[in-house]
XYZ file of C-alpha atoms in Angstrom:
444
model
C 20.266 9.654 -17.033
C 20.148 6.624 -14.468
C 21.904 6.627 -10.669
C 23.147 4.284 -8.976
C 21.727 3.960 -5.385
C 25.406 4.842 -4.078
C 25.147 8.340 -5.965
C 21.784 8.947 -5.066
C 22.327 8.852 -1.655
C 25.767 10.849 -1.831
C 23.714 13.525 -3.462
C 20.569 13.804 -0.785
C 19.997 17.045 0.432
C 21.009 17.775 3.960
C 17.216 18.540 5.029
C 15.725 15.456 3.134
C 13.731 13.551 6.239
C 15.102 10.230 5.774
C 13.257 8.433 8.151
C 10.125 8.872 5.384
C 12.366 6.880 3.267
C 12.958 4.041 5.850
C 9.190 3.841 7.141
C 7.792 3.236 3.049
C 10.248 0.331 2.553
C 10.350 -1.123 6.276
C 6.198 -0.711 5.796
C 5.866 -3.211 2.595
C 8.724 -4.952 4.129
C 6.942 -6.212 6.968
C 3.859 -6.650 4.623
C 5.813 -8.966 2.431
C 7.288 -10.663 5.703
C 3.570 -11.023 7.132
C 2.013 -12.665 3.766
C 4.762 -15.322 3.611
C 4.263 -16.108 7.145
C 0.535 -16.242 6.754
C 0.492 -18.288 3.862
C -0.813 -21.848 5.042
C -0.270 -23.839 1.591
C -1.162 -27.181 1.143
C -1.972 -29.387 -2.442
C -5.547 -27.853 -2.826
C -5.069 -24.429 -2.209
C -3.923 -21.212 0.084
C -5.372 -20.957 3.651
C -4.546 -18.188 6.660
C -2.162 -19.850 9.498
C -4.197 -17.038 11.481
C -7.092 -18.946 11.295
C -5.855 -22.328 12.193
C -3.482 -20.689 15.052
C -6.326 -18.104 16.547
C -3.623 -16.821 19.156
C -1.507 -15.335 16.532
C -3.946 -13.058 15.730
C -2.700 -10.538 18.280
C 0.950 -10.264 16.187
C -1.603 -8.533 13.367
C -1.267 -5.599 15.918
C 2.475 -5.329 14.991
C 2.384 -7.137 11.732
C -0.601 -4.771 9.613
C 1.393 -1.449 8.796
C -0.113 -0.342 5.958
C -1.319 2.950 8.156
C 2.222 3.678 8.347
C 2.572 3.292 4.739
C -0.880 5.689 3.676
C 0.894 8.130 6.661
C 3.868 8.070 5.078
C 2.214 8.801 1.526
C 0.282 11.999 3.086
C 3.364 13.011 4.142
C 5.166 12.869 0.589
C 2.825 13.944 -1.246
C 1.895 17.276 0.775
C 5.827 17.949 0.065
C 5.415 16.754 -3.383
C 2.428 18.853 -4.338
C 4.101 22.776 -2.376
C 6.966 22.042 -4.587
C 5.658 21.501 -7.818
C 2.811 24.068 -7.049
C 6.145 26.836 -5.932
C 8.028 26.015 -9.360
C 5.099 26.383 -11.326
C 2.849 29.183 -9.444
C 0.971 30.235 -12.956
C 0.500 27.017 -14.272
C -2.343 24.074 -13.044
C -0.168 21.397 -11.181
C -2.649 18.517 -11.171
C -2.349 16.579 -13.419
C 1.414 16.965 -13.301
C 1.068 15.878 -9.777
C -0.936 12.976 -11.092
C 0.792 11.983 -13.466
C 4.188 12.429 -12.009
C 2.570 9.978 -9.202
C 1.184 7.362 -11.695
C 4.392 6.571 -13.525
C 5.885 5.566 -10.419
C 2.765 3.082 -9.174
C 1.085 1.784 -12.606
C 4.409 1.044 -14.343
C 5.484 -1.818 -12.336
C 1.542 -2.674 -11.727
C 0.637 -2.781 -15.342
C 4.010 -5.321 -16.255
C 2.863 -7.353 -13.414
C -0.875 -7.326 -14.747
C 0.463 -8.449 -18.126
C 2.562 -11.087 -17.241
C 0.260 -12.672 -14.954
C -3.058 -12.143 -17.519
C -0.973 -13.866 -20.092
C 0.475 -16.825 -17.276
C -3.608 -17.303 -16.841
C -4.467 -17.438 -20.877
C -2.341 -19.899 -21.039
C -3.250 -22.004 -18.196
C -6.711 -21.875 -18.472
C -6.576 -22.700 -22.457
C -4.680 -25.764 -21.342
C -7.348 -26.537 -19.006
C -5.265 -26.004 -15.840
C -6.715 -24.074 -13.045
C -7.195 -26.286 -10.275
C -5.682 -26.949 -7.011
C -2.459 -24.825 -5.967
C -2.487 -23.298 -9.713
C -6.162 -22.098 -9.488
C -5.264 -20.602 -5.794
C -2.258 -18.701 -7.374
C -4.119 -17.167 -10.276
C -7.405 -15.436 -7.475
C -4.557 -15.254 -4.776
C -1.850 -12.937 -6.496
C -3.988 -9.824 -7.622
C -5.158 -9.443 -4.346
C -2.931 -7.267 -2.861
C -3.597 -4.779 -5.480
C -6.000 -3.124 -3.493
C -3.754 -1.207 -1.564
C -2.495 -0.060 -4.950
C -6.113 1.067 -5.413
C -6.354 2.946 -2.193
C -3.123 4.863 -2.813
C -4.815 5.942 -5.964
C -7.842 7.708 -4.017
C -5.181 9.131 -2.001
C -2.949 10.623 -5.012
C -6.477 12.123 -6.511
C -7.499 13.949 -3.317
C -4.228 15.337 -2.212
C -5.292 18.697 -3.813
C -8.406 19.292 -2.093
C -7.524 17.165 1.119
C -4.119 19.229 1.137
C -6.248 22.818 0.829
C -8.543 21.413 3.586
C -6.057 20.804 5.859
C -3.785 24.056 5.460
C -7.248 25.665 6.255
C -8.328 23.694 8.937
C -5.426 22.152 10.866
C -6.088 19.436 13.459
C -9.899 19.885 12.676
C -9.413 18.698 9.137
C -7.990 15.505 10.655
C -10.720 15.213 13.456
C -13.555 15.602 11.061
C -12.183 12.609 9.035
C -11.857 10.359 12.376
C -15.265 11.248 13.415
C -16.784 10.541 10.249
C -15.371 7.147 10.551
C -16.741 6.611 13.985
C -20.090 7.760 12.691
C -19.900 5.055 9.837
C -19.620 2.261 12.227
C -22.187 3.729 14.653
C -24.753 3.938 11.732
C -23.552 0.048 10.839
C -23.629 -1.590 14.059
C -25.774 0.461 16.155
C -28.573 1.817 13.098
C -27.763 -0.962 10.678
C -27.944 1.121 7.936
C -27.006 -0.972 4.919
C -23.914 -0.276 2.981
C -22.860 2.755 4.656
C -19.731 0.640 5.956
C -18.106 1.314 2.402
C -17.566 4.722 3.242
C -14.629 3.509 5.390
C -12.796 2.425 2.821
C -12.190 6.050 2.265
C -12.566 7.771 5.417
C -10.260 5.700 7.441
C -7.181 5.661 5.373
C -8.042 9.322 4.457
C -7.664 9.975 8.098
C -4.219 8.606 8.169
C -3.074 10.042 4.956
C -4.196 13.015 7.085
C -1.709 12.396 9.883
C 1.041 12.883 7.008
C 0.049 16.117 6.094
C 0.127 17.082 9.739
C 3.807 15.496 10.344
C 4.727 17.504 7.042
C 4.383 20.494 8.576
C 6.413 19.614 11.528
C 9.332 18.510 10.202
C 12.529 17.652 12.357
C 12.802 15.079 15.266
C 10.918 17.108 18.375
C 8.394 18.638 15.802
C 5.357 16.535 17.263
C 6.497 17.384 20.994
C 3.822 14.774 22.751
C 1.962 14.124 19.757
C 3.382 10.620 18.852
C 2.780 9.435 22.709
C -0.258 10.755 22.320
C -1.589 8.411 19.279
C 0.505 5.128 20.636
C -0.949 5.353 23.909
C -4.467 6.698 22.687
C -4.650 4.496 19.593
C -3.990 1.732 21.695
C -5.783 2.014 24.494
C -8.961 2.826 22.233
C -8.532 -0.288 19.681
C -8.618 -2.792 22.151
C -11.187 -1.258 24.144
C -13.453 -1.475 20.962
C -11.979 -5.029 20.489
C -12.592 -6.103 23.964
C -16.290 -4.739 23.973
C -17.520 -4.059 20.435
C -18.032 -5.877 17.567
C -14.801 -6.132 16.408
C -12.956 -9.056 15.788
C -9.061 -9.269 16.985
C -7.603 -9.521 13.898
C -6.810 -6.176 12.434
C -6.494 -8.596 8.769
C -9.489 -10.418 7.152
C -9.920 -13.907 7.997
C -11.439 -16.231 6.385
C -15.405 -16.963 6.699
C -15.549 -14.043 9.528
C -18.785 -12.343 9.877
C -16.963 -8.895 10.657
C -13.622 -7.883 9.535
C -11.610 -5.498 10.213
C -10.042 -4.439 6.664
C -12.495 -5.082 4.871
C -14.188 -2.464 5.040
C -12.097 -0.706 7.231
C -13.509 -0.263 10.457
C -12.942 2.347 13.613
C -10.924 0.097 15.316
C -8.822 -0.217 12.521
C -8.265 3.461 12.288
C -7.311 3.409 16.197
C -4.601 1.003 15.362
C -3.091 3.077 12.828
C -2.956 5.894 15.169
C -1.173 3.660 17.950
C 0.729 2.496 14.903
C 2.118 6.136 14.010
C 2.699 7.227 17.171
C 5.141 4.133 17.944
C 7.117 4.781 14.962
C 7.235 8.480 15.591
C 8.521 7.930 18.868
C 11.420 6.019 17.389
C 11.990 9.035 14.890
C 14.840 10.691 16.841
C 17.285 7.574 17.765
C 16.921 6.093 14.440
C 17.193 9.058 12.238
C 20.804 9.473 13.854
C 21.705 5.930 12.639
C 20.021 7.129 9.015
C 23.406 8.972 8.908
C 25.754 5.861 8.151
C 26.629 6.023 4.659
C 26.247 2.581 4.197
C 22.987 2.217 5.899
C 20.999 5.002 3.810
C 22.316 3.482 0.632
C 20.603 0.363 1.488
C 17.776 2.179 2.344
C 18.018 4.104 -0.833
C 18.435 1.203 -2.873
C 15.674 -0.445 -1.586
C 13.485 2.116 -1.945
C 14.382 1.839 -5.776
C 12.309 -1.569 -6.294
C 10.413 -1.793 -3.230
C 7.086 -1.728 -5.440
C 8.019 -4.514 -7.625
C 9.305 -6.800 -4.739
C 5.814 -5.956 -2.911
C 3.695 -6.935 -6.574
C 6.498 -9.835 -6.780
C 6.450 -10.895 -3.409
C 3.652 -13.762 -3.666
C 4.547 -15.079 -6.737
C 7.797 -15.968 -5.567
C 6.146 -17.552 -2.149
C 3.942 -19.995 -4.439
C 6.830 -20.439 -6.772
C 8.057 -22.170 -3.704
C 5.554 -24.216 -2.938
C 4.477 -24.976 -6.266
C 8.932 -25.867 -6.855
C 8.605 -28.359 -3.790
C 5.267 -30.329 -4.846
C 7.341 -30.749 -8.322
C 10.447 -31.833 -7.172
C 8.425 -34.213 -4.613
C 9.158 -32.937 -1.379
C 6.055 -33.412 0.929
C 4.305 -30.186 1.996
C 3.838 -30.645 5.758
C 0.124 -29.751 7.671
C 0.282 -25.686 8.127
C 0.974 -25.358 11.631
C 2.536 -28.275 13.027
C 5.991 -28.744 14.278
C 6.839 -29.971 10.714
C 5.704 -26.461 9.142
C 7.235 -24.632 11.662
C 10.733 -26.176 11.207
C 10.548 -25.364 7.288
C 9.609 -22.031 7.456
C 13.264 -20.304 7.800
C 14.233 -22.020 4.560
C 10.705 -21.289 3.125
C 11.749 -17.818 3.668
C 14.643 -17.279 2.397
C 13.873 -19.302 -0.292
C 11.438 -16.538 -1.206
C 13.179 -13.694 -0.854
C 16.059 -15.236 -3.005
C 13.166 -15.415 -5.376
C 11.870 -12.127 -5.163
C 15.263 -10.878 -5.466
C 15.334 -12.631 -9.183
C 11.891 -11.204 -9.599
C 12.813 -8.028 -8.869
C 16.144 -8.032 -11.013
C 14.035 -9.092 -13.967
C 11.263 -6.570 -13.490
C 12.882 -3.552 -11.933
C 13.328 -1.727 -15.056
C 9.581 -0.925 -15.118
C 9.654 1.139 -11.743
C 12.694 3.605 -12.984
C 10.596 6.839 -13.656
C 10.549 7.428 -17.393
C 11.160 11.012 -18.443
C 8.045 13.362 -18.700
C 7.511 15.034 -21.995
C 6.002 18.283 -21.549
C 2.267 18.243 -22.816
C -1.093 20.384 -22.264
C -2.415 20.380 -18.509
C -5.890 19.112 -17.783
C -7.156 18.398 -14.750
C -10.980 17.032 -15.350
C -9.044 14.953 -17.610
C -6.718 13.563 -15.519
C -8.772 12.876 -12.749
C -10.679 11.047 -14.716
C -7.910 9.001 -15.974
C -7.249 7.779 -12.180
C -10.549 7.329 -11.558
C -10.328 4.780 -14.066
C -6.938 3.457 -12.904
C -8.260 3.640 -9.459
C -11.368 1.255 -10.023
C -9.901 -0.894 -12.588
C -7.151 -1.758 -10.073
C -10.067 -2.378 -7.251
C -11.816 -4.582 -9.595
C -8.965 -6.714 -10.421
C -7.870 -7.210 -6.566
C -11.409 -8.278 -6.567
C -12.023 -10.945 -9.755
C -8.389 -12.040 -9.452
C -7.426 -13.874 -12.584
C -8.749 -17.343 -12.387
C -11.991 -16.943 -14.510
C -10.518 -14.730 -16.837
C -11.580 -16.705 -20.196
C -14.983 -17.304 -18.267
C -16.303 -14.024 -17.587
C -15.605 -14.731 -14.317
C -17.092 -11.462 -12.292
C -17.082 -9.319 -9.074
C -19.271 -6.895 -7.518
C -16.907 -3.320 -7.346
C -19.080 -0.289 -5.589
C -22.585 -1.930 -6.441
C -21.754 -2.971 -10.289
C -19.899 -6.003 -11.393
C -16.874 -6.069 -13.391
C -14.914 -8.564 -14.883
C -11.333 -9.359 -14.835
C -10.642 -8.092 -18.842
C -13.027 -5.326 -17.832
C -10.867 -4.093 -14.818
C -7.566 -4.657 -17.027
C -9.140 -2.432 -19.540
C -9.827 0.411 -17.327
C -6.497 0.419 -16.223
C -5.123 0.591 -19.366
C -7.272 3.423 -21.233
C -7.265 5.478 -17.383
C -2.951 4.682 -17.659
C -3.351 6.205 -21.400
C -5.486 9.504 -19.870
C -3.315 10.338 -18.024
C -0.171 9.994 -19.989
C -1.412 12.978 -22.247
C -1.929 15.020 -19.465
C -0.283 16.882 -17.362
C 3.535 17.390 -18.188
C 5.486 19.734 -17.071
C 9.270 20.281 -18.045
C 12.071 18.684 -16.025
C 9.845 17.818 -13.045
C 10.983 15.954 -10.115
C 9.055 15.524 -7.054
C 9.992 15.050 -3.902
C 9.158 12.398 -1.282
């Protein structure tokens, strides 16, 4: 049986923490809000307005939340997993867990994977590909990575969660050291390819964070904590800025030598500790406003499709562009008083756009009902794995060489668009015959 938004929120529990709910859709809000504003489009292609305006950079510090997003995830899913692990104390929970977790990501994923793989058959069998088309087609896979990320995260809540109810603080410390000692052994040793490692270790040190704010629940729970990380985080990602090797930007630009994302780097990890601690200082005076009825509906309703509008989100921004080259309308130089002036309608332009997007699409992120099946955990964590790297590879190949064999290099092996697609698929399919468990419903 479906809800409305309205009776969803008119039935949430009186201890639900609903300032969770607010940071997950005002995170991939601002993501969405960052990429259309970055998004220097000409003719011939997609370039970074960060690049041609270097002083922007420093909104990046503001603008790149996805710590707050992979700390709000550890945060859910250490709820997530003590519930389904007290309803079901003689029974494995992980691949329910998994599985539970999947349905909500690779749904929407795998209908935007479709549409898109079929938008670039087409194009490419009529010998399009070129210019603003060709730009689209590497361009709108790419933010899949984060989906890929998440992944990781959802497979290692179980023994992450274990090490941290042992541990504590420690747990959480370990993970930001072995970060630091990644970069020291790149920069310092120049130990090649150990930089990789980051792509785990520094959003598993964040994810980290959530566990730690799980068991703290309630404005006041932190006591200085959040102060703490802002004014910590802070002042140690710009004194690694200011003296190290790292570059401003805490996105990737274009043609830089170092970035900051990609692979994550320590600096990177400080700003998502300054980055949690801000928001958690904020927890008390907006969690009172959470209270509005009308307020928490919205946020309850947008928390509904807020994975399709972020998979959505560029398509509609080059459907905008691409609807004002073929009506005629000149595109103006990225940056210039010109740009500038067209951006507000550029925007809302878009979001109109991802609004129909959304409507059209939304179906797919409604959690289907779980029919109960045998438990198997190798299984299932196989059956991420697969999702997990198939979704990596595809943020990586992008779509544009798709009848070509166009490929890209994913942890030391190369893979293929239809390759990466394929994993998704059969890892999708593992999972689905795992892990069931009757009338489940996780929280967070």
């Amino acid at each position: 049986m479906r809800h409305t938004a309205a009776e969803l929120a008119a039935a949430t529990p009186g201890n639900r923490d609903r300032y969770v709910d607010l940071l997950r859709v005002a995170s991939l809000g601002t993501v969405v809000l960052g990429h259309w504003l970055m998004a220097a489009v000409t003719p011939d292609g997609v370039g970074n307005l960060l690049a041609l305006v270097p002083g922007l950079q420093l909104l990046t510090w503001a603008l790149q939340v996805m710590p707050v997003f992979f700390f709000v995830g550890g945060f859910s899913h250490a709820l997530s997993y003590r519930s389904l692990a007290r309803r079901q104390p003689h029974a494995p929970v992980y691949a329910a867990f998994l599985r539970a977790r999947l349905r909500r990501l690779l749904r929407p994923t795998l209908a935007f994977v479709v549409v898109w793989a079929a938008a670039a058959v087409v194009v490419q069998l009529a010998g399009g590909g070129g210019g603003l088309t060709g730009a689209a087609l590497r361009l709108v896979t790419q933010p899949l990575w984060f989906i890929g990320i998440y992944l990781v995260m959802v497979a290692l809540t179980p023994p992450l969660l274990r090490m941290h109810e042992r541990h504590g603080w420690a747990a959480f410390w370990a993970l930001v050291a072995a970060a630091g000692a990644v970069d020291v052994l790149r920069f310092a040793v120049g130990v090649p390819y150990v930089e990789f490692l980051n792509f785990a270790l520094v959003w598993l040190a964040v994810h980290q964070l959530g566990f730690l704010r799980a068991d703290r629940q309630g404005p006041g729970g932190w006591g200085r904590v959040p102060a703490t990380l802002a004014l910590g985080g802070l002042a140690a990602a710009a004194v690694l800025v200011a003296a190290g090797p790292y570059p401003l930007s805490m996105v990737g630009m274009p043609g830089e030598k170092i970035s900051n994302m990609a692979p994550p780097t320590f600096a990177l990890l400080c700003h998502g500790l300054w980055l949690v601690g801000a928001v958690e200082l904020l927890r008390g005076p907006v969690t009172r406003r959470l209270a509005a009825p009308r307020l928490w509906r919205t946020v309850v309703a947008a928390n509904g499709v807020a994975m399709t509008a972020f998979l959505w989100h560029l398509t509609a921004m080059l459907g905008v562009y691409g609807a004002q080259l073929a009506l005629g309308l000149r595109l103006p130089r990225p940056a210039t008083a010109a740009w500038w002036a067209q951006a507000p309608a550029r925007l809302v332009a878009a979001a109109l756009l991802t609004a129909l997007l959304v409507a059209a699409f939304r179906v797919f992120e409604r959690p289907a009902p779980a029919a109960p099946t045998p438990s198997s955990g190798p299984v299932a964590a196989a059956g991420i794995t697969l999702c997990l790297l198939g979704v990596l590879g595809l943020s990586l190949t992008g779509l544009g060489g798709l009848l070509q064999g166009h490929s890209a290099v994913l942890v030391a092996v190369p893979v293929t668009a239809p390759v990466a697609i394929g994993m998704v698929l059969l890892g999708w399919l593992t999972v689905e015959r795992t892990g069931g468990v009757r009338s489940v419903r996780l929280r967070g």
